[in-house]
XYZ file of C-alpha atoms in Angstrom:
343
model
C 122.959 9.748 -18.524
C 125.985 8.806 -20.999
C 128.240 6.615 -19.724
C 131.793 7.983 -19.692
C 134.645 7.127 -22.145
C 137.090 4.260 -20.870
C 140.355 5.762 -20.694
C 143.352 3.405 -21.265
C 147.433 4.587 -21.728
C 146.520 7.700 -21.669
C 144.003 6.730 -24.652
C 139.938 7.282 -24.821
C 137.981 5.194 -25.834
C 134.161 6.207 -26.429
C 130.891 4.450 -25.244
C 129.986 1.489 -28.473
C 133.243 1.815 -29.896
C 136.723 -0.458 -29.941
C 140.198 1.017 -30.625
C 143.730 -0.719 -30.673
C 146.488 0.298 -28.807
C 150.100 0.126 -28.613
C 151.509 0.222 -25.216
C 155.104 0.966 -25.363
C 157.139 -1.145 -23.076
C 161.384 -1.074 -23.905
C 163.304 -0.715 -27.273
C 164.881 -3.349 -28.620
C 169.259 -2.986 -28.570
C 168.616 -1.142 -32.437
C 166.694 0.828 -30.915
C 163.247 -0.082 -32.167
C 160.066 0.714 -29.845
C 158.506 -2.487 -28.312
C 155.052 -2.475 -27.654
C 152.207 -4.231 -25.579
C 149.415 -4.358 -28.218
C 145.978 -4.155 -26.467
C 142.057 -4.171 -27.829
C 139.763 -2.228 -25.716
C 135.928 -2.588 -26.797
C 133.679 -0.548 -24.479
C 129.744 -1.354 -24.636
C 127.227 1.366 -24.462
C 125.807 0.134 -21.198
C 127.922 -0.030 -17.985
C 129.328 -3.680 -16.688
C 132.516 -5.486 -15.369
C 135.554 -4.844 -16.939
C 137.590 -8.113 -17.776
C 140.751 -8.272 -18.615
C 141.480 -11.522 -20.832
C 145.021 -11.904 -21.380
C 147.260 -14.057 -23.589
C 151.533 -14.517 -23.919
C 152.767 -13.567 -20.048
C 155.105 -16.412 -21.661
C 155.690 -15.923 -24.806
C 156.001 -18.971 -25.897
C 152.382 -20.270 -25.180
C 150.517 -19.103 -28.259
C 147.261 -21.159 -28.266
C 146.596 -17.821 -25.808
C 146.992 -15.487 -28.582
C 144.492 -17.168 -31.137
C 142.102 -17.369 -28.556
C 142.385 -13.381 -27.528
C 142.133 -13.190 -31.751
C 139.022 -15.285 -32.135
C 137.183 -13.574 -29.076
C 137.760 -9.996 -30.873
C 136.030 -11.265 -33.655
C 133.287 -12.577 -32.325
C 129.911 -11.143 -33.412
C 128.341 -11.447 -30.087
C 130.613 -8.454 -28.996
C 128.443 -6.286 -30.745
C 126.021 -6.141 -27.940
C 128.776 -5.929 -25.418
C 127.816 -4.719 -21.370
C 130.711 -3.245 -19.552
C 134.222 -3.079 -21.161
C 136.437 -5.632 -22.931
C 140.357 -5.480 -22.481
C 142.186 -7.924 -24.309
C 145.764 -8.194 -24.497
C 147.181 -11.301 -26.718
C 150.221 -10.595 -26.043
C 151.881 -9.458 -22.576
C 155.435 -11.006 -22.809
C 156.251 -9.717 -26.442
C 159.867 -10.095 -25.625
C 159.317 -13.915 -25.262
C 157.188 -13.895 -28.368
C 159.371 -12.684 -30.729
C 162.091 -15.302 -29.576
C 160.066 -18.066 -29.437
C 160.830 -18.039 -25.864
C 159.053 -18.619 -22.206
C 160.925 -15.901 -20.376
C 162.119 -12.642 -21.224
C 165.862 -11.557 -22.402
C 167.229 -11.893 -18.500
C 165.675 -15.401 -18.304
C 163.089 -14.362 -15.628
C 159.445 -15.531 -15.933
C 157.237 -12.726 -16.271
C 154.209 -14.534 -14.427
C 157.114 -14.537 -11.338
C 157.411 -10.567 -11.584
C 153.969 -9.080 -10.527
C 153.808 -6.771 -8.778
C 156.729 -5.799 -10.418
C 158.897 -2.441 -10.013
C 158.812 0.387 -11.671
C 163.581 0.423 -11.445
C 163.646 -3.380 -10.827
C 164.973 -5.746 -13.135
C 163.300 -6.109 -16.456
C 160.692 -8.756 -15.883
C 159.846 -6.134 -12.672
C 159.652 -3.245 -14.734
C 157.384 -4.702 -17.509
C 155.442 -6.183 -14.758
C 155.197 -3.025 -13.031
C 153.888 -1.379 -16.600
C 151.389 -4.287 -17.628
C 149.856 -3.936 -13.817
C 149.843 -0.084 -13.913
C 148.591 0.301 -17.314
C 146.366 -2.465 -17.755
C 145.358 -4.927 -15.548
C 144.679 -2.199 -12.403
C 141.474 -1.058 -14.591
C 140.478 -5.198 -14.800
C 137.054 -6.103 -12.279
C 137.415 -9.320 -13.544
C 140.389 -10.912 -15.192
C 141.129 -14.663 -17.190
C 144.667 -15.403 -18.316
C 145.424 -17.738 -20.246
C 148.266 -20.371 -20.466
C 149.230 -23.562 -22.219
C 151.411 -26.323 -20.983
C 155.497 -25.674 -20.649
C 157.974 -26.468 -24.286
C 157.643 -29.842 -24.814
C 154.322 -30.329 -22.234
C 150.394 -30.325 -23.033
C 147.805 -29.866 -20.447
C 144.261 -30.787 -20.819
C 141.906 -27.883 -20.658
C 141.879 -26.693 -17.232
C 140.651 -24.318 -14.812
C 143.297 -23.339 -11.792
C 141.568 -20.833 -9.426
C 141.516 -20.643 -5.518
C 137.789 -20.959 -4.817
C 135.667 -19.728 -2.155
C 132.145 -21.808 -2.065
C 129.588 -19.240 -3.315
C 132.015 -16.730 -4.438
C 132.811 -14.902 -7.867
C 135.584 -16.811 -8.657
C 134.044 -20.004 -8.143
C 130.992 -19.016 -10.114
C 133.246 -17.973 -13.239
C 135.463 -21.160 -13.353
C 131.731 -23.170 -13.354
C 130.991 -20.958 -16.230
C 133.935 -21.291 -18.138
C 133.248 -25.400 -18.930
C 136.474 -26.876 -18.744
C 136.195 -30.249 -17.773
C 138.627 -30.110 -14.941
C 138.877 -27.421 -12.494
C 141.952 -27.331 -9.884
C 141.150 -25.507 -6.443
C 145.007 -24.217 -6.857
C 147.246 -22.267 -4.281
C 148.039 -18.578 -5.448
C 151.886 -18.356 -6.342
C 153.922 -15.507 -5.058
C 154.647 -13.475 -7.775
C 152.304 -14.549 -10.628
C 149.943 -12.273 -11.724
C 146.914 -13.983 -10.319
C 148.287 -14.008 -7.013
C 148.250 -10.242 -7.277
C 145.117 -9.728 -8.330
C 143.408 -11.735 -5.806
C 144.961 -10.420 -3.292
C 143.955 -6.950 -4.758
C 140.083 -8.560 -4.364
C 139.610 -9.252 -8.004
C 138.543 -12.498 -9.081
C 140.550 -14.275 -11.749
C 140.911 -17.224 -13.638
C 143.814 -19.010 -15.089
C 142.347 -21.266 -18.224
C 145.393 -24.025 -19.349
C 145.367 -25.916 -22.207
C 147.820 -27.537 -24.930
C 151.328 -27.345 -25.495
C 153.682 -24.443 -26.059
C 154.571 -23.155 -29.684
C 151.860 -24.942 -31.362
C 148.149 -24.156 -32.155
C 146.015 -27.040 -30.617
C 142.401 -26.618 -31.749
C 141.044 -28.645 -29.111
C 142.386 -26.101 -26.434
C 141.903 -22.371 -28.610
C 138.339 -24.028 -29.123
C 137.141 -24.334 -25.920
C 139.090 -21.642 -24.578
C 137.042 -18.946 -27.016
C 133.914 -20.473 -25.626
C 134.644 -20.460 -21.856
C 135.430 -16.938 -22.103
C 132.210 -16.080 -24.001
C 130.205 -18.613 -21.504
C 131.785 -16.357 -18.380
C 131.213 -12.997 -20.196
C 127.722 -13.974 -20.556
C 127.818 -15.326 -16.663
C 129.262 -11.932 -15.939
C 126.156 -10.278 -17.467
C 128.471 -8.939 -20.282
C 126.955 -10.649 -22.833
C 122.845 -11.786 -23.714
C 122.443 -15.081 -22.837
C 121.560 -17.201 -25.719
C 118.847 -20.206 -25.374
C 120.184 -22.053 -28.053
C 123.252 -22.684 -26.406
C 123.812 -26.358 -25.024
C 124.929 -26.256 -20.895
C 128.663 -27.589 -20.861
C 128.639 -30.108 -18.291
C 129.551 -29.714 -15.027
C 133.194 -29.237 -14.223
C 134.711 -31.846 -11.401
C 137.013 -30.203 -8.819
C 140.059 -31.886 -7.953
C 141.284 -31.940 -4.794
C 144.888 -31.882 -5.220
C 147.407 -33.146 -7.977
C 151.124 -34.517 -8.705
C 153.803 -35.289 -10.784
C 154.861 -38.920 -11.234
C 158.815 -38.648 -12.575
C 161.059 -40.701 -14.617
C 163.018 -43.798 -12.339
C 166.043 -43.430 -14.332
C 167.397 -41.732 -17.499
C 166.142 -42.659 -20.927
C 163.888 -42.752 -23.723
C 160.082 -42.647 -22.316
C 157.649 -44.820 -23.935
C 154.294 -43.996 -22.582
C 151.283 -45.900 -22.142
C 148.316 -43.851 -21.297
C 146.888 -40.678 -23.101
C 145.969 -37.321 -21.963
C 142.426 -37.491 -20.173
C 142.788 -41.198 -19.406
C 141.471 -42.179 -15.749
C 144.244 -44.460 -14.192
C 144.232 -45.985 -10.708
C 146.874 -46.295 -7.783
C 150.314 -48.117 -9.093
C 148.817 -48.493 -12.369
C 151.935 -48.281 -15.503
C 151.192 -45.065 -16.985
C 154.817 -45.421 -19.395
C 158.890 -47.004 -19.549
C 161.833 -45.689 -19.293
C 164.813 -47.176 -21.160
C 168.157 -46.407 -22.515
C 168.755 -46.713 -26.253
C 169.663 -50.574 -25.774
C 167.473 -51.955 -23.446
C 169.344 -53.043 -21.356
C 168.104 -51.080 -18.263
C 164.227 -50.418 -17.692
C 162.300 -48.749 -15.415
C 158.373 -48.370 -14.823
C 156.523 -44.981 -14.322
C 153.054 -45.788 -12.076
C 150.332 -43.599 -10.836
C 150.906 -42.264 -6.915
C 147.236 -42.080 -6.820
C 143.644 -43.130 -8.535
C 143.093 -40.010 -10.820
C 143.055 -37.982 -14.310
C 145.877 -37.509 -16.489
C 145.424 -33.942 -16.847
C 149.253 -33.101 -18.218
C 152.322 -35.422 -19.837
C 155.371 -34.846 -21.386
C 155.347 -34.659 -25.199
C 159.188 -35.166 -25.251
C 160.419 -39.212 -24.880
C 163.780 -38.131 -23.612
C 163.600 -38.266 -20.041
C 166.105 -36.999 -17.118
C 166.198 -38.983 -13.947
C 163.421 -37.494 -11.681
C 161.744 -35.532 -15.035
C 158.047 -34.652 -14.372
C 156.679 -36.810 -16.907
C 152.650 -37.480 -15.499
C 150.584 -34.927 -14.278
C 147.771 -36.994 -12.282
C 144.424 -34.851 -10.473
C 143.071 -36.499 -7.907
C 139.240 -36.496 -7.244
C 136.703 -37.423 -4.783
C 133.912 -38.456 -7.564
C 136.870 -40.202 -10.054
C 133.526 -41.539 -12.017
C 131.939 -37.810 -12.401
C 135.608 -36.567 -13.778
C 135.910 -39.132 -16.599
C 132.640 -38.692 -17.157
C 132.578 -34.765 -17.699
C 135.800 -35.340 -19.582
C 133.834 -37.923 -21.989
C 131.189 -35.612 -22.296
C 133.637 -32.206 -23.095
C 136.059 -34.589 -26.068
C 132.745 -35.511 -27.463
C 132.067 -31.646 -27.872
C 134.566 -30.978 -30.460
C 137.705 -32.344 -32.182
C 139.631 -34.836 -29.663
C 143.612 -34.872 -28.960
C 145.058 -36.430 -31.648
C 145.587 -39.986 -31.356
C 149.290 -40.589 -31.490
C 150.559 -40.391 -28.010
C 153.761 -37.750 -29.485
């Protein structure tokens, strides 16, 4: 028996075949259509569909060269189940460079959004409806806030032995944070709708960081594969096994200044150990930044200029600290490290 077109916006697409398409979403004050621009590719044979999604703030655009890359990967030829990939969601944000939309609400606070709510509600509201309500499966991907970078990272809320949990081992990030599901994002929607998802962050906003899009392309292959989407292939190396952390926090500037830091992204750092200085422009006053806790730098500011009480130090904690640095090791070793200057 055929299997059945994949019907998307009102759009069909046919069994082996891929077709864009152009969601519209609000016109610009000249009056210019605005569009969600979406990829479906729909395999022969049936499977999950997974949604893999890219810009909910538009800023973060590492997400859209991975969504590019994945379309144009060969292996897709031989594709199980059906593809959705949407680079962009928040193209509002995009075009402006910006996180948020034009009313300064974040879109991933909007879901499950309203159909004559504000505007982050009613795009919301469309994206869900049109989109991400046909999704079995769904990653979403997300870089580090202006002026932060995050080491790649999975943040999921696990269930031993479930589908989630099985995915985010797949993926082969080197860190993977058991996270609590935030009212309003779009992953809280979706699992509470029963549909596993992933949130994969890596890098910094506005730029293209090849040691996040890199891994991010191949987690999402390694998890279609997982998935049963894709053939496995022999040749392809295990990533090592991801460490879980069991919870993570912020260490914050002691004063206002200029930050000098003194650790790197992925560095292992114990309990009260200096992780940077704060000063004002004359030196005159000082203060240290130290870890709360033994851990993983997993996120730091990539600005110097520091508030009073600025996040500055994003530190994981884990029970096997030794297995983390170690399956961070092994993933930098992989491909291209961060680069070595600290800004």
């Amino acid at each position: 028996m055929a299997r059945a077109p994949f019907e998307l916006a009102d759009i069909r697409i046919a069994p082996g075949s891929r077709t864009q398409i152009d969601v519209p979403v609000a016109r610009l004050y000249t009056h210019a259509p605005l569009y969600i621009p979406v990829e479906v590719v729909h395999g022969r044979q049936a499977g999950p569909t997974l949604l893999v999604c890219g810009g909910i703030h538009g800023d973060e655009i590492n997400s859209v060269e991975i969504v590019r890359r994945l379309l144009r990967s060969r292996q897709l030829q031989g594709l199980r189940g059906t593809l959705i990939a949407a680079p962009i969601v928040n193209v509002f944000g995009f075009v402006q460079h910006s996180r948020y939309l034009p009313d300064r609400r974040d879109l991933n606070r909007c879901f499950p959004g309203s159909e004559s709510g504000s505007l982050g509600g009613r795009v919301a509201a469309l994206f869900r409806e049109q989109i991400v309500d046909h999704a079995s499966h769904i990653i979403d991907l997300h870089t580090g806030a202006i002026h932060r970078t995050n080491l790649p990272q999975i943040r999921a809320q696990l269930t031993p032995g479930g589908e989630t949990e099985r995915m985010a081992n797949a993926f082969g990030a080197p860190v993977i944070l058991n996270a609590e599901l935030r009212e309003g994002s779009l992953r809280h929607y979706a699992q509470n709708r029963g549909i596993p998802v992933l949130t994969y962050e890596a890098g910094e906003a506005l730029r293209f960081d090849e040691w996040a899009i890199t891994p991010g392309v191949r987690g999402v292959l390694r998890v279609m594969r997982r998935l049963g989407m894709l053939a496995g292939e022999r040749r392809r190396r295990t990533p090592p096994a991801a460490e879980i952390a069991n919870g993570s926090s912020w260490a914050r500037a002691p004063i206002d200044g200029i930050l000098r830091p003194q650790v790197r992204l992925g560095a292992r750092v114990a309990r009260d150990e200096l992780l940077g200085r704060v000063a004002d422009p004359f030196g005159n006053a000082e203060g240290e930044v130290r870890s709360m806790a033994d851990g993983i730098v997993i996120g730091m500011s990539r600005l110097p200029l520091a508030n009073e009480g600025e996040a500055l130090f994003h530190i994981a904690r884990f029970d096997a600290i030794e297995e983390a640095e170690s399956a961070i090791e092994d993933f930098h070793s992989s491909l291209a490290p961060p680069p070595d200057s600290l800004y």
